[in-house]
Amino acid sequence: MASFNTVAGCVLASALFAMVVGKVSNALVHPHKLEKPAIAVSDEAPTTAVAAAPAQELPPIGPKLASANVEAGKAIFQKQCFTCHTIDKGGPNKVGPNLWEVVGRKKGSHEGFSYSSGMQAKGGDWTYEDIDHMIFKPTAYIKGTKMAFAGLPKEQERADVIAYLRSMAASPKPLP
Ligand code: HEC
């Protein structure tokens, strides 16, 4: 019995010892593992991808506008755009320009707002299609734009928002 206890004691002790050694060596090894800069790997890929990405072809948004939901668009606007844009008549410029009557407005023309040079060089009026491209991916549509917004990937959401933008005018432009 005594020898059994001794053996059992030894086994237990070495098991404990192994556990402690394991913990300690883990603690010693882990910091070294974490020192490897996992983030640095992604350093190059995205920048080249963004630079090389061609302007994306979007199917025309016009046909989707007739059935778009203005109320849903308003809710999306308040969540995604309102931090930077007011849209009421005579509303102040914030990070971005006021968007009252933006449909059909000359690009980069709202008074008192200092647009990026890319926006100033763009030219033309805001058509439904142009707004669609702008809110799909601002950086792809206007080189060096100040609009730091990732974009709305969902076509239905863009249609709803554009329908809302259209409604925010004294006399909304005709649908295409
Ligand atoms: C982080 C701030 C920010 C957010 C969020 C943002 N915008 Fe903008 N927006 C800007 C800025 C800044 C400009 C001016 C861009 C420039 O000068 O390049 C702009 C410009 C625009 C213009 C062109 C206006 C003009 O006078 O020519 C439209 C249209 C527009 N935004 C719509 C939207 C919509 C719709 C949303 C939400 C889906 C949105 N923006 C979200 C900052 C923002």
Short mmCIF file of C-alpha atoms and ligand atoms in Angstrom, two decimals:
data_model
loop_
_atom_site.label_atom_id
_atom_site.label_comp_id
_atom_site.label_asym_id
_atom_site.label_seq_id
_atom_site.Cartn_x
_atom_site.Cartn_y
_atom_site.Cartn_z
CA MET A 1 0.00 0.00 0.00
CA ALA A 2 2.77 2.31 0.99
CA SER A 3 4.64 1.72 -2.21
CA PHE A 4 1.45 2.24 -4.18
CA ASN A 5 0.91 5.55 -2.47
CA THR A 6 4.47 6.53 -3.23
CA VAL A 7 4.06 5.64 -6.87
CA ALA A 8 0.72 7.41 -7.03
CA GLY A 9 2.26 10.40 -5.33
CA CYS A 10 5.08 10.44 -7.82
CA VAL A 11 2.74 10.21 -10.75
CA LEU A 12 0.63 13.03 -9.37
CA ALA A 13 3.66 15.16 -8.64
CA SER A 14 5.11 14.73 -12.08
CA ALA A 15 1.74 15.39 -13.64
CA LEU A 16 1.52 18.62 -11.69
CA PHE A 17 5.08 19.45 -12.60
CA ALA A 18 4.31 18.90 -16.26
CA MET A 19 1.29 21.16 -16.00
CA VAL A 20 3.25 23.91 -14.35
CA VAL A 21 6.06 23.61 -16.86
CA GLY A 22 3.50 23.70 -19.61
CA LYS A 23 1.89 26.85 -18.25
CA VAL A 24 5.20 28.54 -17.71
CA SER A 25 6.56 27.69 -21.11
CA ASN A 26 3.30 28.79 -22.68
CA ALA A 27 3.63 32.08 -20.91
CA LEU A 28 7.19 32.38 -22.17
CA VAL A 29 6.44 31.35 -25.71
CA HIS A 30 3.20 33.23 -26.27
CA PRO A 31 4.52 36.78 -26.15
CA HIS A 32 7.04 35.80 -28.81
CA LYS A 33 4.30 34.42 -31.02
CA LEU A 34 2.27 37.61 -30.65
CA GLU A 35 5.23 39.75 -31.60
CA LYS A 36 4.81 38.56 -35.15
CA PRO A 37 3.03 41.44 -36.88
CA ALA A 38 -0.09 39.70 -38.17
CA ILE A 39 -1.45 43.02 -39.45
CA ALA A 40 1.57 43.95 -41.52
CA VAL A 41 0.67 41.22 -44.01
CA SER A 42 -2.34 43.21 -45.21
CA ASP A 43 -0.25 46.33 -45.63
CA GLU A 44 0.18 46.15 -49.36
CA ALA A 45 -2.72 44.26 -50.82
CA PRO A 46 -5.66 46.64 -50.11
CA THR A 47 -3.88 49.80 -51.28
CA THR A 48 -2.96 48.29 -54.63
CA ALA A 49 -6.43 46.78 -54.92
CA VAL A 50 -8.08 50.15 -54.35
CA ALA A 51 -5.77 51.93 -56.75
CA ALA A 52 -6.24 49.34 -59.47
CA ALA A 53 -10.00 48.86 -59.09
CA PRO A 54 -11.83 50.03 -62.21
CA ALA A 55 -14.99 52.10 -61.81
CA GLN A 56 -17.62 49.50 -61.10
CA GLU A 57 -20.41 49.01 -63.60
CA LEU A 58 -23.78 49.27 -61.89
CA PRO A 59 -27.08 48.32 -63.46
CA PRO A 60 -29.21 51.46 -63.94
CA ILE A 61 -30.99 52.56 -60.77
CA GLY A 62 -33.66 54.53 -62.64
CA PRO A 63 -36.10 51.63 -63.13
CA LYS A 64 -35.90 50.81 -59.40
CA LEU A 65 -36.94 54.28 -58.27
CA ALA A 66 -40.64 54.05 -59.07
CA SER A 67 -41.08 51.25 -56.55
CA ALA A 68 -38.51 52.56 -54.03
CA ASN A 69 -39.59 53.25 -50.48
CA VAL A 70 -39.13 56.89 -49.46
CA GLU A 71 -39.74 56.20 -45.77
CA ALA A 72 -37.15 53.42 -45.74
CA GLY A 73 -34.79 55.80 -47.55
CA LYS A 74 -35.35 58.44 -44.89
CA ALA A 75 -34.48 55.94 -42.15
CA ILE A 76 -31.30 54.92 -43.96
CA PHE A 77 -30.41 58.57 -44.51
CA GLN A 78 -30.81 59.35 -40.83
CA LYS A 79 -28.59 56.44 -39.90
CA GLN A 80 -25.91 56.65 -42.58
CA CYS A 81 -25.82 60.17 -43.99
CA PHE A 82 -27.15 62.54 -41.37
CA THR A 83 -23.90 62.62 -39.36
CA CYS A 84 -22.42 64.55 -42.27
CA HIS A 85 -25.37 66.01 -44.21
CA THR A 86 -28.43 68.07 -43.37
CA ILE A 87 -31.18 67.86 -45.98
CA ASP A 88 -33.79 70.40 -44.87
CA LYS A 89 -34.21 73.58 -46.91
CA GLY A 90 -31.55 76.11 -45.89
CA GLY A 91 -29.93 73.62 -43.52
CA PRO A 92 -26.28 74.20 -42.60
CA ASN A 93 -23.32 72.45 -44.17
CA LYS A 94 -21.74 69.95 -41.79
CA VAL A 95 -18.86 67.65 -42.72
CA GLY A 96 -20.65 67.44 -46.06
CA PRO A 97 -22.84 69.97 -47.91
CA ASN A 98 -26.57 70.43 -47.33
CA LEU A 99 -28.49 68.13 -49.69
CA TRP A 100 -31.80 69.98 -50.17
CA GLU A 101 -32.77 69.66 -53.86
CA VAL A 102 -29.57 67.81 -54.68
CA VAL A 103 -31.18 65.87 -57.55
CA GLY A 104 -30.50 67.94 -60.67
CA ARG A 105 -28.20 70.30 -58.78
CA LYS A 106 -24.83 71.17 -60.30
CA LYS A 107 -22.16 68.96 -58.74
CA GLY A 108 -20.07 70.61 -56.07
CA SER A 109 -22.09 73.82 -56.17
CA HIS A 110 -23.65 74.28 -52.75
CA GLU A 111 -22.71 77.70 -51.47
CA GLY A 112 -20.40 77.96 -48.53
CA PHE A 113 -19.03 74.44 -48.85
CA SER A 114 -15.42 73.80 -49.67
CA TYR A 115 -15.41 70.80 -52.04
CA SER A 116 -12.45 68.60 -52.93
CA SER A 117 -10.72 69.42 -56.18
CA GLY A 118 -11.89 66.07 -57.56
CA MET A 119 -15.48 67.12 -56.95
CA GLN A 120 -14.93 70.56 -58.44
CA ALA A 121 -13.46 68.97 -61.57
CA LYS A 122 -16.29 66.44 -61.98
CA GLY A 123 -18.77 68.70 -63.76
CA GLY A 124 -22.39 68.18 -64.73
CA ASP A 125 -25.55 67.93 -62.65
CA TRP A 126 -26.48 65.20 -60.17
CA THR A 127 -28.52 62.66 -62.11
CA TYR A 128 -30.06 59.65 -60.39
CA GLU A 129 -27.37 57.45 -61.91
CA ASP A 130 -24.54 59.71 -60.78
CA ILE A 131 -25.88 59.80 -57.22
CA ASP A 132 -26.16 56.03 -57.35
CA HIS A 133 -22.47 55.72 -58.22
CA MET A 134 -21.55 58.32 -55.60
CA ILE A 135 -23.27 56.53 -52.74
CA PHE A 136 -22.23 53.08 -53.97
CA LYS A 137 -18.57 53.94 -53.57
CA PRO A 138 -17.64 57.63 -53.29
CA THR A 139 -13.90 57.05 -53.59
CA ALA A 140 -14.32 55.15 -56.86
CA TYR A 141 -16.63 57.79 -58.32
CA ILE A 142 -14.70 60.92 -57.38
CA LYS A 143 -10.96 60.88 -57.16
CA GLY A 144 -9.79 62.21 -53.81
CA THR A 145 -13.30 62.92 -52.58
CA LYS A 146 -13.73 64.27 -49.09
CA MET A 147 -16.77 62.06 -48.58
CA ALA A 148 -15.30 59.48 -46.23
CA PHE A 149 -18.15 57.01 -46.53
CA ALA A 150 -17.74 53.32 -47.30
CA GLY A 151 -20.83 53.21 -49.49
CA LEU A 152 -24.15 51.40 -49.67
CA PRO A 153 -23.60 48.04 -51.39
CA LYS A 154 -27.29 47.10 -51.47
CA GLU A 155 -29.11 48.33 -54.57
CA GLN A 156 -32.48 48.47 -52.80
CA GLU A 157 -31.04 50.71 -50.08
CA ARG A 158 -29.53 53.06 -52.65
CA ALA A 159 -32.82 53.22 -54.54
CA ASP A 160 -34.68 54.04 -51.31
CA VAL A 161 -32.18 56.74 -50.32
CA ILE A 162 -32.24 58.31 -53.79
CA ALA A 163 -36.04 58.33 -53.73
CA TYR A 164 -35.82 60.15 -50.40
CA LEU A 165 -33.27 62.67 -51.74
CA ARG A 166 -35.61 63.28 -54.69
CA SER A 167 -38.54 63.92 -52.34
CA MET A 168 -36.59 66.59 -50.47
CA ALA A 169 -37.25 69.35 -53.00
CA ALA A 170 -39.91 71.99 -53.61
CA SER A 171 -40.90 70.17 -56.78
CA PRO A 172 -39.28 66.74 -57.10
CA LYS A 173 -37.69 66.00 -60.48
CA PRO A 174 -39.60 63.58 -62.69
CA LEU A 175 -38.72 59.92 -62.40
CA PRO A 176 -36.73 58.54 -65.29
C1 HEC B 1 -18.39 60.97 -43.26
C2 HEC B 1 -19.20 62.02 -43.76
C3 HEC B 1 -20.19 61.70 -44.87
C4 HEC B 1 -21.15 60.71 -44.90
C5 HEC B 1 -21.42 59.64 -43.85
C6 HEC B 1 -21.86 60.89 -46.13
N1 HEC B 1 -21.34 61.95 -46.82
FE1 HEC B 1 -22.01 62.65 -48.63
N2 HEC B 1 -20.50 64.03 -48.65
C7 HEC B 1 -19.58 64.21 -47.66
C8 HEC B 1 -18.61 65.19 -48.09
C9 HEC B 1 -17.41 65.68 -47.28
C10 HEC B 1 -18.98 65.59 -49.39
C11 HEC B 1 -18.22 66.54 -50.32
C12 HEC B 1 -17.32 65.65 -51.16
C13 HEC B 1 -16.17 66.34 -51.88
O1 HEC B 1 -16.06 67.57 -51.85
O2 HEC B 1 -15.38 65.59 -52.47
C14 HEC B 1 -20.20 64.85 -49.71
C15 HEC B 1 -20.91 64.98 -50.90
C16 HEC B 1 -22.10 64.34 -51.18
C17 HEC B 1 -22.91 64.58 -52.36
C18 HEC B 1 -22.61 65.59 -53.45
C19 HEC B 1 -23.21 66.93 -53.01
C20 HEC B 1 -22.90 68.14 -53.86
O3 HEC B 1 -23.23 69.24 -53.41
O4 HEC B 1 -22.35 68.01 -54.96
C21 HEC B 1 -24.00 63.76 -52.27
C22 HEC B 1 -25.14 63.63 -53.27
C23 HEC B 1 -23.86 63.02 -51.04
N3 HEC B 1 -22.70 63.39 -50.40
C24 HEC B 1 -24.78 62.09 -50.58
C25 HEC B 1 -24.60 61.31 -49.43
C26 HEC B 1 -25.55 60.29 -49.00
C27 HEC B 1 -26.87 59.99 -49.68
C28 HEC B 1 -25.01 59.72 -47.88
C29 HEC B 1 -25.55 58.53 -47.07
C30 HEC B 1 -25.86 57.35 -47.83
C31 HEC B 1 -23.75 60.39 -47.59
N4 HEC B 1 -23.56 61.35 -48.56
C32 HEC B 1 -22.93 60.10 -46.51
C33 HEC B 1 -19.55 63.56 -46.45
C34 HEC B 1 -20.32 62.47 -46.09
#
